[in-house]
Tab-separated table of C-alpha atoms in Angstrom:
chain	number	residue	atom	x	y	z
R	1	ALA	CA	137.766	179.778	131.689
R	2	ALA	CA	138.527	180.741	128.054
R	3	ALA	CA	138.044	177.033	126.949
R	4	ALA	CA	134.679	177.004	128.754
R	5	ALA	CA	133.624	180.142	127.027
R	6	LEU	CA	134.499	178.821	123.589
R	7	ARG	CA	132.637	175.600	124.177
R	8	ALA	CA	129.618	177.486	125.337
R	9	ARG	CA	129.610	179.503	122.083
R	10	ALA	CA	130.063	176.448	119.866
R	11	PRO	CA	126.933	174.940	118.225
R	12	PRO	CA	125.634	171.764	119.782
R	13	GLU	CA	126.910	168.548	118.358
R	14	PRO	CA	124.155	166.438	116.801
R	15	ALA	CA	123.247	163.308	118.786
R	16	ARG	CA	124.133	159.982	117.152
R	17	PRO	CA	121.500	157.374	116.456
R	18	PRO	CA	121.182	154.641	119.061
R	19	HIS	CA	122.562	152.007	116.740
R	20	ARG	CA	125.639	154.095	115.922
R	21	ARG	CA	126.635	154.964	119.513
R	22	ASP	CA	129.983	153.552	120.467
R	23	ALA	CA	131.280	152.271	123.657
R	24	ALA	CA	132.654	155.695	124.743
R	25	ASP	CA	129.202	157.223	124.474
R	26	ARG	CA	127.606	154.408	126.447
R	27	VAL	CA	130.294	154.888	129.103
R	28	ALA	CA	129.655	158.640	129.222
R	29	ASP	CA	126.005	157.966	129.828
R	30	ARG	CA	126.697	156.051	133.034
R	31	PRO	CA	126.089	157.957	136.291
R	32	ALA	CA	129.176	158.887	138.205
R	33	GLU	CA	130.167	156.750	141.118
R	34	PRO	CA	129.153	158.428	144.435
R	35	ALA	CA	132.008	159.912	146.305
R	36	ALA	CA	133.019	158.369	149.576
R	37	VAL	CA	131.618	160.171	152.697
R	38	ARG	CA	134.259	161.259	155.186
R	39	ALA	CA	133.922	160.320	158.745
R	40	GLY	CA	131.861	162.716	160.718
R	41	ALA	CA	130.389	164.454	157.669
R	42	PRO	CA	126.631	164.653	157.209
R	43	PRO	CA	125.266	162.076	154.754
R	44	ARG	CA	124.471	163.196	151.209
R	45	PRO	CA	120.995	162.969	149.891
R	46	VAL	CA	120.250	159.692	148.024
R	47	ALA	CA	119.954	160.180	144.305
R	48	ALA	CA	116.657	159.351	142.622
R	49	ALA	CA	116.323	155.877	141.009
R	50	LEU	CA	117.443	155.904	137.355
R	51	PRO	CA	114.775	154.946	134.861
R	52	ARG	CA	115.262	151.567	133.285
R	53	ARG	CA	116.336	151.590	129.681
R	54	ALA	CA	114.610	149.322	127.267
R	55	PRO	CA	117.036	146.608	126.145
R	56	ALA	CA	118.352	146.792	122.510
R	57	ALA	CA	116.397	144.829	119.899
R	58	GLY	CA	117.454	141.224	119.614
R	59	ARG	CA	119.684	141.264	122.751
R	60	ALA	CA	119.071	139.262	125.919
R	61	ARG	CA	118.075	140.870	129.176
R	62	ARG	CA	121.072	142.344	130.871
R	63	ARG	CA	122.003	142.231	134.493
R	64	ARG	CA	121.752	145.450	136.524
R	65	ARG	CA	125.037	147.196	136.992
R	66	PRO	CA	126.451	147.567	140.430
R	67	ALA	CA	126.199	151.408	140.134
R	68	GLU	CA	122.416	151.171	139.488
R	69	ARG	CA	121.943	148.869	142.474
R	70	ALA	CA	123.947	151.239	144.590
R	71	LEU	CA	121.681	154.251	143.558
R	72	ARG	CA	118.518	152.317	144.074
R	73	PRO	CA	116.522	153.754	147.100
R	74	ALA	CA	116.696	151.608	150.230
R	75	GLY	CA	113.832	149.277	150.574
R	76	ALA	CA	112.736	149.707	146.995
R	77	ARG	CA	112.145	146.518	144.919
R	78	CYS	CA	111.992	146.004	141.204
R	79	ARG	CA	108.668	144.305	140.159
R	80	ARG	CA	109.256	141.929	137.255
R	81	ALA	CA	106.882	140.364	134.975
R	82	PRO	CA	106.950	136.592	134.667
R	83	SER	CA	109.986	135.712	132.473
R	84	ARG	CA	109.285	133.837	129.230
R	85	VAL	CA	112.855	132.575	128.907
R	86	VAL	CA	113.728	129.016	130.156
R	87	GLY	CA	114.012	129.019	133.955
R	88	GLY	CA	112.829	132.540	134.145
R	89	GLY	CA	110.030	132.053	136.670
R	90	PRO	CA	106.725	130.380	137.078
R	91	ARG	CA	104.467	130.029	134.093
R	92	PRO	CA	100.725	130.462	134.121
R	93	GLY	CA	100.148	127.059	132.567
R	94	ARG	CA	102.071	125.240	135.204
R	95	LEU	CA	100.287	127.131	137.963
R	96	ARG	CA	96.902	126.133	136.517
R	97	ALA	CA	98.012	122.501	136.382
R	98	ALA	CA	99.247	122.578	139.965
R	99	LEU	CA	96.057	124.161	141.104
R	100	ARG	CA	93.974	121.552	139.309
R	101	ARG	CA	95.993	118.767	140.999
R	102	HIS	CA	95.537	120.375	144.404
R	103	LEU	CA	91.767	120.756	143.930
R	104	ARG	CA	91.438	117.118	142.864
R	105	ARG	CA	93.349	115.955	145.855
R	106	ALA	CA	91.207	118.029	148.114
R	107	ALA	CA	87.997	116.525	146.636
R	108	GLY	CA	89.397	112.957	146.898
R	109	GLU	CA	89.611	112.376	143.088
R	110	ARG	CA	92.334	110.601	141.360
R	111	ARG	CA	93.415	111.001	137.714
R	112	PRO	CA	93.341	107.732	135.728
R	113	ALA	CA	96.710	106.205	135.179
R	114	ARG	CA	98.250	106.538	131.751
R	115	PRO	CA	98.374	103.354	129.825
R	116	ALA	CA	101.646	101.568	129.386
R	117	PRO	CA	103.416	101.947	125.973
R	118	GLY	CA	101.881	99.704	123.504
R	119	ARG	CA	98.791	99.040	125.504
R	120	PRO	CA	95.370	100.383	124.842
R	121	ALA	CA	93.610	102.841	127.215
R	122	PRO	CA	90.573	101.384	129.121
R	123	GLY	CA	87.464	101.698	126.911
R	124	ALA	CA	89.376	102.382	123.735
R	125	ASP	CA	88.133	101.022	120.444
R	126	ARG	CA	90.524	98.147	119.629
R	127	ALA	CA	89.590	98.104	116.018
R	128	ALA	CA	90.414	101.886	115.635
R	129	LEU	CA	93.610	101.408	117.522
R	130	GLY	CA	94.628	98.499	115.208
R	131	ALA	CA	93.901	100.532	112.059
R	132	ALA	CA	95.912	103.461	113.549
R	133	ALA	CA	98.749	101.101	114.268
R	134	MET	CA	98.754	99.692	110.801
R	135	THR	CA	98.850	103.320	109.524
R	136	ARG	CA	101.883	104.221	111.576
R	137	GLU	CA	103.713	101.019	110.725
R	138	HIS	CA	104.083	100.747	107.030
R	139	ARG	CA	103.828	97.263	105.701
R	140	PRO	CA	104.257	96.483	102.030
R	141	GLU	CA	101.338	94.929	100.222
R	142	ARG	CA	101.565	91.198	99.723
R	143	PHE	CA	101.247	91.294	95.892
R	144	ALA	CA	102.915	93.691	93.355
R	145	GLN	CA	102.878	93.526	89.535
R	146	LEU	CA	104.719	95.167	86.610
R	147	THR	CA	104.641	94.872	82.880
R	148	TYR	CA	107.616	95.025	80.542
R	149	THR	CA	107.695	95.421	76.819
R	150	SER	CA	108.911	97.544	73.831
R	151	SER	CA	106.392	100.289	73.105
R	152	ASP	CA	106.322	103.890	72.041
R	153	GLY	CA	104.816	104.665	75.429
R	154	GLY	CA	102.743	107.724	74.531
R	155	ASP	CA	103.663	109.933	77.454
R	156	ARG	CA	106.514	107.506	78.378
R	157	PRO	CA	109.912	107.071	76.768
R	158	GLY	CA	109.853	104.508	74.049
R	159	GLY	CA	111.878	101.298	73.748
R	160	TRP	CA	112.197	98.321	76.123
R	161	GLY	CA	111.260	99.091	79.685
R	162	VAL	CA	108.755	98.889	82.472
R	163	GLN	CA	105.277	100.015	81.129
R	164	ASP	CA	103.074	99.766	84.242
R	165	VAL	CA	103.342	98.962	87.979
R	166	ALA	CA	100.649	97.997	90.432
R	167	GLY	CA	101.300	97.807	94.143
R	168	THR	CA	104.479	98.859	96.028
R	169	LEU	CA	107.918	97.940	94.605
R	170	ASP	CA	111.107	99.364	96.069
R	171	ALA	CA	114.168	99.840	93.971
R	172	PRO	CA	115.874	96.565	94.821
R	173	GLU	CA	112.753	94.529	94.147
R	174	ARG	CA	112.142	96.199	90.822
R	175	ALA	CA	115.741	95.785	89.741
R	176	ALA	CA	115.649	92.020	90.686
R	177	LEU	CA	112.422	91.436	88.796
R	178	THR	CA	113.450	93.188	85.565
R	179	ARG	CA	116.953	91.630	85.673
R	180	ARG	CA	115.425	88.091	85.112
R	181	ILE	CA	113.409	89.198	82.080
R	182	VAL	CA	114.511	87.755	78.723
R	183	PRO	CA	113.025	89.887	75.987
R	184	ARG	CA	112.963	86.939	73.500
R	185	PHE	CA	110.326	84.304	72.949
R	186	VAL	CA	110.118	82.171	69.771
R	187	PRO	CA	107.491	79.411	70.087
R	188	VAL	CA	107.061	76.628	67.636
R	189	PRO	CA	105.154	76.842	65.399
R	190	GLY	CA	105.157	80.576	65.181
R	191	LEU	CA	102.139	82.845	64.577
R	192	PRO	CA	101.231	83.891	61.075
R	193	ALA	CA	101.533	87.451	60.019
R	194	TYR	CA	97.736	88.030	60.444
R	195	PRO	CA	96.639	85.553	63.044
R	196	ALA	CA	92.986	84.761	63.610
R	197	PRO	CA	91.342	85.332	67.074
R	198	GLU	CA	91.362	81.638	67.858
R	199	GLN	CA	95.115	81.531	67.044
R	200	LEU	CA	95.833	84.459	69.285
R	201	ALA	CA	93.833	82.753	72.063
R	202	ALA	CA	95.824	79.571	71.736
R	203	ARG	CA	99.251	81.322	71.758
R	204	PRO	CA	101.764	79.446	74.013
R	205	ALA	CA	103.193	81.396	76.851
R	206	ARG	CA	106.386	80.998	78.905
R	207	VAL	CA	105.735	81.025	82.599
R	208	VAL	CA	108.763	81.149	84.812
R	209	HIS	CA	108.533	80.654	88.682
R	210	ALA	CA	111.468	81.274	91.127
R	211	PRO	CA	111.960	82.206	94.739
R	212	ALA	CA	112.258	85.888	95.365
R	213	GLY	CA	113.537	86.694	98.782
R	214	PRO	CA	111.058	85.426	101.434
R	215	GLY	CA	108.259	85.027	98.754
R	216	THR	CA	107.978	83.975	95.052
R	217	ALA	CA	107.687	85.644	91.732
R	218	TYR	CA	106.372	84.764	88.329
R	219	TRP	CA	107.285	85.971	84.855
R	220	HIS	CA	104.597	85.356	82.122
R	221	THR	CA	105.807	86.084	78.648
R	222	VAL	CA	103.943	86.031	75.296
R	223	ALA	CA	104.798	87.134	71.756
R	224	CYS	CA	102.907	90.198	70.785
R	225	GLY	CA	103.801	90.757	67.150
R	226	THR	CA	105.685	93.910	66.019
R	227	ASP	CA	106.422	96.979	68.068
R	228	ALA	CA	105.523	100.638	67.176
R	229	HIS	CA	108.223	100.844	64.494
R	230	GLY	CA	107.199	97.659	62.716
R	231	ARG	CA	110.031	95.525	64.109
R	232	PRO	CA	109.042	91.828	64.659
R	233	GLY	CA	109.731	89.897	67.775
R	234	ASN	CA	108.155	91.978	70.431
R	235	VAL	CA	107.156	90.340	73.661
R	236	PHE	CA	104.941	91.308	76.576
R	237	VAL	CA	106.054	90.274	80.073
R	238	HIS	CA	103.637	90.347	83.036
R	239	VAL	CA	105.449	89.952	86.343
R	240	LEU	CA	103.797	89.046	89.671
R	241	LEU	CA	105.535	89.247	92.977
R	242	ASP	CA	103.993	87.247	96.014
R	243	ARG	CA	105.645	88.266	99.352
R	244	GLY	CA	103.268	86.268	101.590
R	245	PRO	CA	102.692	82.603	102.469
R	246	PRO	CA	100.744	80.288	100.065
R	247	ALA	CA	97.295	81.563	99.367
R	248	THR	CA	94.259	79.379	100.002
R	249	GLU	CA	91.512	78.319	97.634
R	250	ALA	CA	87.812	78.343	98.545
R	251	THR	CA	88.015	74.616	99.200
R	252	GLY	CA	90.676	75.347	102.011
R	253	SER	CA	93.676	73.740	100.158
R	254	PRO	CA	96.678	76.002	99.477
R	255	VAL	CA	97.342	77.288	96.049
R	256	ARG	CA	100.508	75.868	94.645
R	257	PRO	CA	102.879	77.967	92.558
R	258	ALA	CA	102.194	75.841	89.532
R	259	ASP	CA	98.454	76.345	89.870
R	260	LEU	CA	98.944	79.880	88.433
R	261	ALA	CA	100.802	78.789	85.307
R	262	ALA	CA	97.612	78.723	83.075
R	263	SER	CA	95.652	81.305	84.987
R	264	GLY	CA	93.390	83.496	82.839
R	265	SER	CA	94.369	86.723	84.701
R	266	TRP	CA	97.705	87.045	82.862
R	267	LEU	CA	97.739	89.919	80.372
R	268	ARG	CA	98.143	88.707	76.709
R	269	PRO	CA	97.947	91.733	74.337
R	270	PHE	CA	98.853	91.539	70.627
R	271	GLY	CA	99.856	94.374	68.356
R	272	HIS	CA	101.565	97.601	69.245
R	273	ALA	CA	98.282	99.529	69.582
R	274	GLU	CA	96.833	96.976	72.163
R	275	VAL	CA	100.234	96.750	73.883
R	276	ALA	CA	100.409	100.492	74.376
R	277	THR	CA	96.904	100.664	76.009
R	278	THR	CA	97.141	97.558	78.267
R	279	ALA	CA	97.146	98.497	81.910
R	280	LEU	CA	97.296	96.510	85.159
R	281	ARG	CA	94.126	98.190	86.491
R	282	THR	CA	92.124	95.725	84.384
R	283	VAL	CA	93.756	92.725	86.177
R	284	PRO	CA	91.774	91.112	89.077
R	285	ALA	CA	93.345	91.489	92.466
R	286	PRO	CA	95.584	88.455	93.451
R	287	PRO	CA	95.425	85.688	94.611
R	288	TRP	CA	93.842	84.384	91.356
R	289	THR	CA	91.952	81.247	90.736
R	290	ALA	CA	93.992	78.145	90.502
R	291	GLU	CA	94.479	77.024	86.850
R	292	PRO	CA	95.290	74.146	86.671
R	293	GLY	CA	94.006	73.059	90.074
R	294	ARG	CA	94.242	69.718	91.864
R	295	ALA	CA	91.307	68.200	90.046
R	296	ALA	CA	92.885	68.965	86.683
R	297	VAL	CA	96.031	67.378	87.750
R	298	LEU	CA	94.453	64.137	88.937
R	299	ASP	CA	92.381	64.014	85.707
R	300	PHE	CA	95.633	64.270	83.866
R	301	LEU	CA	97.426	61.596	85.780
R	302	PHE	CA	94.636	59.079	85.799
R	303	ALA	CA	93.776	59.526	82.113
R	304	GLU	CA	94.528	56.595	79.849
R	305	GLY	CA	94.742	54.230	82.855
R	306	GLY	CA	97.406	56.189	84.701
R	307	ALA	CA	100.059	55.663	81.936
R	308	GLY	CA	101.842	58.857	82.970
R	309	ILE	CA	102.339	57.949	86.643
R	310	ALA	CA	105.495	55.934	86.034
R	311	THR	CA	107.028	58.831	84.056
R	312	LEU	CA	106.037	61.174	86.878
R	313	CYS	CA	107.903	59.007	89.358
R	314	LEU	CA	111.036	59.158	87.225
R	315	LEU	CA	110.568	62.830	87.107
R	316	LEU	CA	110.307	63.093	90.861
R	317	ASP	CA	113.649	61.142	91.331
R	318	ALA	CA	115.457	63.485	88.921
R	319	LEU	CA	113.840	66.552	90.498
R	320	ASP	CA	114.872	65.458	94.024
R	321	ALA	CA	118.506	65.480	92.827
R	322	ALA	CA	118.066	68.939	91.172
R	323	LEU	CA	116.578	70.441	94.403
R	324	ARG	CA	119.697	69.206	96.349
R	325	GLY	CA	121.998	70.980	93.920
R	326	GLY	CA	122.239	68.461	91.114
R	327	ARG	CA	121.581	68.813	87.441
R	328	PRO	CA	118.337	70.581	86.287
R	329	VAL	CA	115.645	68.431	84.621
R	330	VAL	CA	114.593	69.017	81.006
R	331	LEU	CA	111.273	67.606	80.170
R	332	GLY	CA	110.017	67.168	76.557
R	333	PRO	CA	106.142	66.798	76.597
R	334	ALA	CA	104.340	65.684	73.565
R	335	ALA	CA	102.568	69.023	73.337
R	336	MET	CA	103.695	72.225	75.042
R	337	ASP	CA	100.253	72.820	76.489
R	338	ARG	CA	100.797	69.715	78.579
R	339	ALA	CA	103.914	71.161	80.243
R	340	PRO	CA	101.966	73.109	82.966
R	341	LEU	CA	100.141	69.885	83.856
R	342	TRP	CA	103.472	67.917	84.362
R	343	ILE	CA	104.851	70.743	86.457
R	344	ALA	CA	101.706	70.956	88.483
R	345	ALA	CA	101.645	67.253	89.066
R	346	ALA	CA	105.145	67.408	90.572
R	347	ASP	CA	104.165	70.618	92.508
R	348	HIS	CA	101.231	68.930	94.162
R	349	LEU	CA	103.229	65.899	95.251
R	350	MET	CA	105.928	67.919	97.138
R	351	SER	CA	105.901	69.918	100.332
R	352	LEU	CA	104.748	73.449	100.383
R	353	GLY	CA	108.083	74.718	101.454
R	354	ALA	CA	109.850	72.860	98.687
R	355	ALA	CA	107.274	74.004	96.099
R	356	ARG	CA	107.910	77.691	96.857
R	357	ARG	CA	111.742	77.241	96.370
R	358	CYS	CA	111.431	75.100	93.267
R	359	GLY	CA	112.168	77.072	90.021
R	360	TRP	CA	110.561	76.011	86.809
R	361	SER	CA	109.665	77.165	83.268
R	362	THR	CA	106.793	75.964	81.091
R	363	TYR	CA	108.485	76.836	77.775
R	364	GLU	CA	112.205	77.220	76.883
R	365	ARG	CA	114.128	76.776	73.705
R	366	VAL	CA	117.393	74.763	73.498
R	367	PRO	CA	119.173	77.293	71.394
R	368	HIS	CA	118.827	79.727	74.222
R	369	ALA	CA	119.799	77.348	76.845
R	370	GLY	CA	122.667	79.693	77.947
R	371	GLU	CA	120.092	82.288	78.900
R	372	TRP	CA	118.161	80.045	81.335
R	373	PRO	CA	118.275	81.306	84.892
R	374	ALA	CA	120.594	79.355	87.105
R	375	ASP	CA	117.977	78.581	89.746
R	376	LEU	CA	115.632	76.657	87.467
R	377	HIS	CA	115.198	73.054	88.559
R	378	LEU	CA	112.589	71.943	85.915
R	379	VAL	CA	112.350	73.162	82.396
R	380	ALA	CA	109.970	72.137	79.625
R	381	VAL	CA	111.242	72.300	75.937
R	382	PRO	CA	109.436	71.302	72.717
R	383	ALA	CA	109.967	67.663	71.738
R	384	ALA	CA	111.654	68.778	68.496
R	385	ASP	CA	114.335	70.383	70.528
R	386	LEU	CA	115.323	67.318	72.568
R	387	ALA	CA	117.528	66.041	69.701
R	388	ALA	CA	119.793	69.094	70.325
R	389	MET	CA	120.204	68.203	74.033
R	390	SER	CA	123.471	66.337	73.481
R	391	ALA	CA	126.434	66.128	75.721
R	392	GLY	CA	128.091	68.986	73.884
R	393	SER	CA	125.155	71.440	73.929
R	394	ALA	CA	123.714	70.803	77.361
R	395	PRO	CA	125.956	68.598	79.385
R	396	SER	CA	124.498	69.606	82.723
R	397	ALA	CA	120.914	68.607	82.334
R	398	THR	CA	118.877	65.385	82.873
R	399	VAL	CA	116.751	65.001	79.723
R	400	LEU	CA	113.402	63.096	79.956
R	401	ASP	CA	110.812	62.277	77.449
R	402	GLU	CA	107.108	62.207	78.281
R	403	ASP	CA	106.674	58.734	76.832
R	404	GLU	CA	109.682	57.293	78.689
R	405	GLU	CA	109.322	53.490	79.315
R	406	VAL	CA	109.990	53.440	83.072
R	407	PRO	CA	109.991	50.212	85.071
R	408	ARG	CA	108.853	50.297	88.609
R	409	ALA	CA	111.582	50.538	91.256
R	410	ASP	CA	111.798	50.181	94.960
R	411	LEU	CA	114.187	51.356	97.669
R	412	GLY	CA	117.640	49.943	97.098
R	413	ASP	CA	117.126	49.153	93.467
R	414	ALA	CA	119.769	50.157	90.947
R	415	PRO	CA	119.414	53.627	89.186
R	416	ARG	CA	117.207	53.766	86.280
R	417	THR	CA	118.525	54.782	82.871
R	418	THR	CA	116.662	57.186	80.686
R	419	ARG	CA	116.189	57.035	76.867
R	420	HIS	CA	119.077	59.696	76.593
R	421	GLY	CA	121.416	57.638	78.770
R	422	GLU	CA	121.236	59.523	82.134
R	423	GLN	CA	121.279	57.554	85.365
R	424	VAL	CA	118.590	58.528	87.874
R	425	ALA	CA	118.637	57.108	91.424
R	426	VAL	CA	115.620	55.817	93.061
R	427	THR	CA	114.363	57.892	96.071
R	428	PRO	CA	111.716	57.331	98.750
R	429	TRP	CA	109.727	60.157	97.184
R	430	SER	CA	109.017	58.266	93.889
R	431	VAL	CA	108.303	55.015	95.834
R	432	MET	CA	105.659	56.742	98.050
R	433	ALA	CA	104.082	58.622	95.058
R	434	PHE	CA	103.663	55.260	93.100
R	435	VAL	CA	101.717	53.845	96.034
R	436	VAL	CA	99.698	56.966	96.820
R	437	LEU	CA	98.556	57.325	93.101
R	438	ALA	CA	97.369	53.741	92.947
R	439	GLU	CA	93.747	54.842	93.198
R	440	ARG	CA	92.152	58.335	92.864
R	441	ALA	CA	90.158	58.291	96.068
R	442	GLY	CA	93.089	57.372	98.269
R	443	ALA	CA	95.193	59.959	96.491
R	444	GLU	CA	92.709	62.762	97.110
R	445	ALA	CA	92.634	61.909	100.833
R	446	LEU	CA	96.484	61.734	101.171
R	447	LEU	CA	97.034	64.864	99.185
R	448	SER	CA	94.605	66.805	101.504
R	449	ARG	CA	96.665	65.554	104.510
R	450	MET	CA	99.730	66.718	102.729
R	451	ASP	CA	98.414	70.179	102.380
R	452	ALA	CA	97.519	70.351	106.132
R	453	ALA	CA	100.940	69.098	107.231
R	454	GLY	CA	102.836	71.329	104.837
R	455	ALA	CA	100.834	74.394	105.940
R	456	ALA	CA	101.385	73.557	109.623
R	457	VAL	CA	105.182	73.059	109.193
R	458	PRO	CA	106.353	75.501	106.502
R	459	GLU	CA	109.980	75.027	107.561
R	460	ALA	CA	109.863	71.452	106.327
R	461	THR	CA	111.497	72.014	102.880
R	462	HIS	CA	112.360	68.458	101.849
R	463	PRO	CA	110.067	67.674	98.975
R	464	ALA	CA	108.876	64.289	100.342
R	465	TRP	CA	108.368	65.184	103.984
R	466	ALA	CA	104.726	66.249	103.672
R	467	MET	CA	103.785	62.999	101.782
R	468	ALA	CA	105.550	60.956	104.464
R	469	MET	CA	103.744	62.916	107.227
R	470	ALA	CA	100.369	62.160	105.459
R	471	ILE	CA	101.317	58.456	105.413
R	472	ALA	CA	102.190	58.583	109.095
R	473	GLN	CA	98.726	59.974	110.002
R	474	ALA	CA	96.909	57.361	107.782
R	475	PRO	CA	99.190	54.375	107.224
R	476	ASP	CA	96.262	52.129	106.267
R	477	LEU	CA	95.725	54.234	103.036
R	478	ALA	CA	99.217	53.389	101.734
R	479	PRO	CA	100.693	50.355	103.762
R	480	ASP	CA	103.288	49.607	101.038
R	481	ALA	CA	104.723	53.120	101.425
R	482	VAL	CA	105.353	52.875	105.117
R	483	PRO	CA	109.043	51.901	104.883
R	484	ALA	CA	109.833	54.857	102.481
R	485	ALA	CA	107.877	57.240	104.805
R	486	CYS	CA	109.938	56.015	107.810
R	487	ALA	CA	113.168	56.800	105.865
R	488	VAL	CA	112.054	60.283	105.102
R	489	LEU	CA	110.689	61.199	108.571
R	490	SER	CA	113.588	59.805	110.485
R	491	SER	CA	116.073	61.948	108.537
R	492	THR	CA	114.212	65.118	107.442
R	493	THR	CA	111.759	66.009	110.270
R	494	PRO	CA	112.559	69.553	111.472
R	495	PRO	CA	113.293	69.805	115.265
R	496	SER	CA	110.557	72.351	115.644
R	497	VAL	CA	107.956	69.655	115.184
R	498	ALA	CA	108.597	68.176	118.644
R	499	VAL	CA	108.001	71.598	120.284
R	500	ARG	CA	105.357	73.196	118.286
R	501	HIS	CA	103.394	70.269	116.952
R	502	PRO	CA	103.408	67.509	119.524
R	503	ALA	CA	100.607	65.605	117.828
R	504	LEU	CA	102.437	65.399	114.516
R	505	TYR	CA	105.522	64.320	116.363
R	506	ASP	CA	103.676	61.520	118.135
R	507	ASP	CA	102.543	60.277	114.650
R	508	VAL	CA	106.184	60.353	113.489
R	509	LEU	CA	107.232	58.345	116.566
R	510	ALA	CA	104.461	55.906	116.184
R	511	LEU	CA	105.378	55.198	112.479
R	512	VAL	CA	109.050	55.032	113.000
R	513	SER	CA	108.684	52.643	115.898
R	514	ARG	CA	106.490	50.101	113.937
């Protein structure tokens, strides 16, 4: 009693905030368990239902305690709002969807079936779907370009480096393209200190072509005078990457890689001021016009009574060995502006697949022979440098002069000896080329058939296969070349021709069985 009196006189203890209440306080707030009713005693009145406490902020809904369920009036139910947690009850959106399905079934309607993955819905605009698919599936552009030089750069860091990029280039492609750049080009004769405009227009260029992954790439290099600091020997390199198949001219014939060697679309600035402001946005979009084209090549070959055809046949024999892993071919033209024509002549007489994997350069110097890329098969050097092409300086090259005196050879003849003492074996390729180039009209007809056969069978990478296929389709145009064509077709025809091109395969069988 005394303790109760002291507690009654004591001041009330301040209530703790809800977030500071401990477990003992929460247990004290619980209602007492109802005492058990003795047998025969009158039942006690049922306690009123306890009000529900709001859950603490940030906690999940709690289950009701057994004590609260025991104190709930008999027959009373707790009305709950639809739960928003997963699995907490029906959702209004689902109910509306179920109701719509029920009403459609009652009205006899059916919802149109969803199209299969990858198939357009009925009535869809196929052009719009195709554009959307191309947007979703990123495909790199066919062409990409970059320029490389030594420049102060303006807003770019100075020194050697990439100056401009057009198109999409990922890091491996960019590294592969810049790795092959040789920042040195010394043509002969060199430019004067203050060249005239006509001298700048006639500057020689070094154009290198080589396979680059599934496509091809070109490196066009010109001397551009001094850099921003007055140092001589600066060069400007314009690089073009072609990821696609051979482009097609307006005439329908494919553009050969060598057809771009003398294109007017290459950038050729001179002087550090012009170099710093040269941009790729001024370059027309590829593919460019073929320069030199087939007409220029035939004019070159049939000039002077076709005196260069015999030299071309010797060049084809040496190039055939180089494409099969042999020594590269070094050609010394009388003038370096004729080098693109010699390379284009060999390019137009080989299959498209072989032309895309044939590496060549229109201008190299012998003192820098150690810097030539290893995958070059045909290289043109000034005639003055051929004297340095001795066994000690370049032992792994077949050297040819433009004015070689070459006798005609047939299949089975002994190898021909060049002026520099190299032995070149006779191949069916040169035998067919000599017959095909007997007259210009027949050459144009057979070269057109070569383009069609090479475009139809791009996997035919043997250099002479397309020419042999053209002879098989029109043997009357070159009857003396039929034995050489049979030798090529019987050993180099891809197996896919019998399945994908039965008409071509029938021509092969008809020629071989003659």
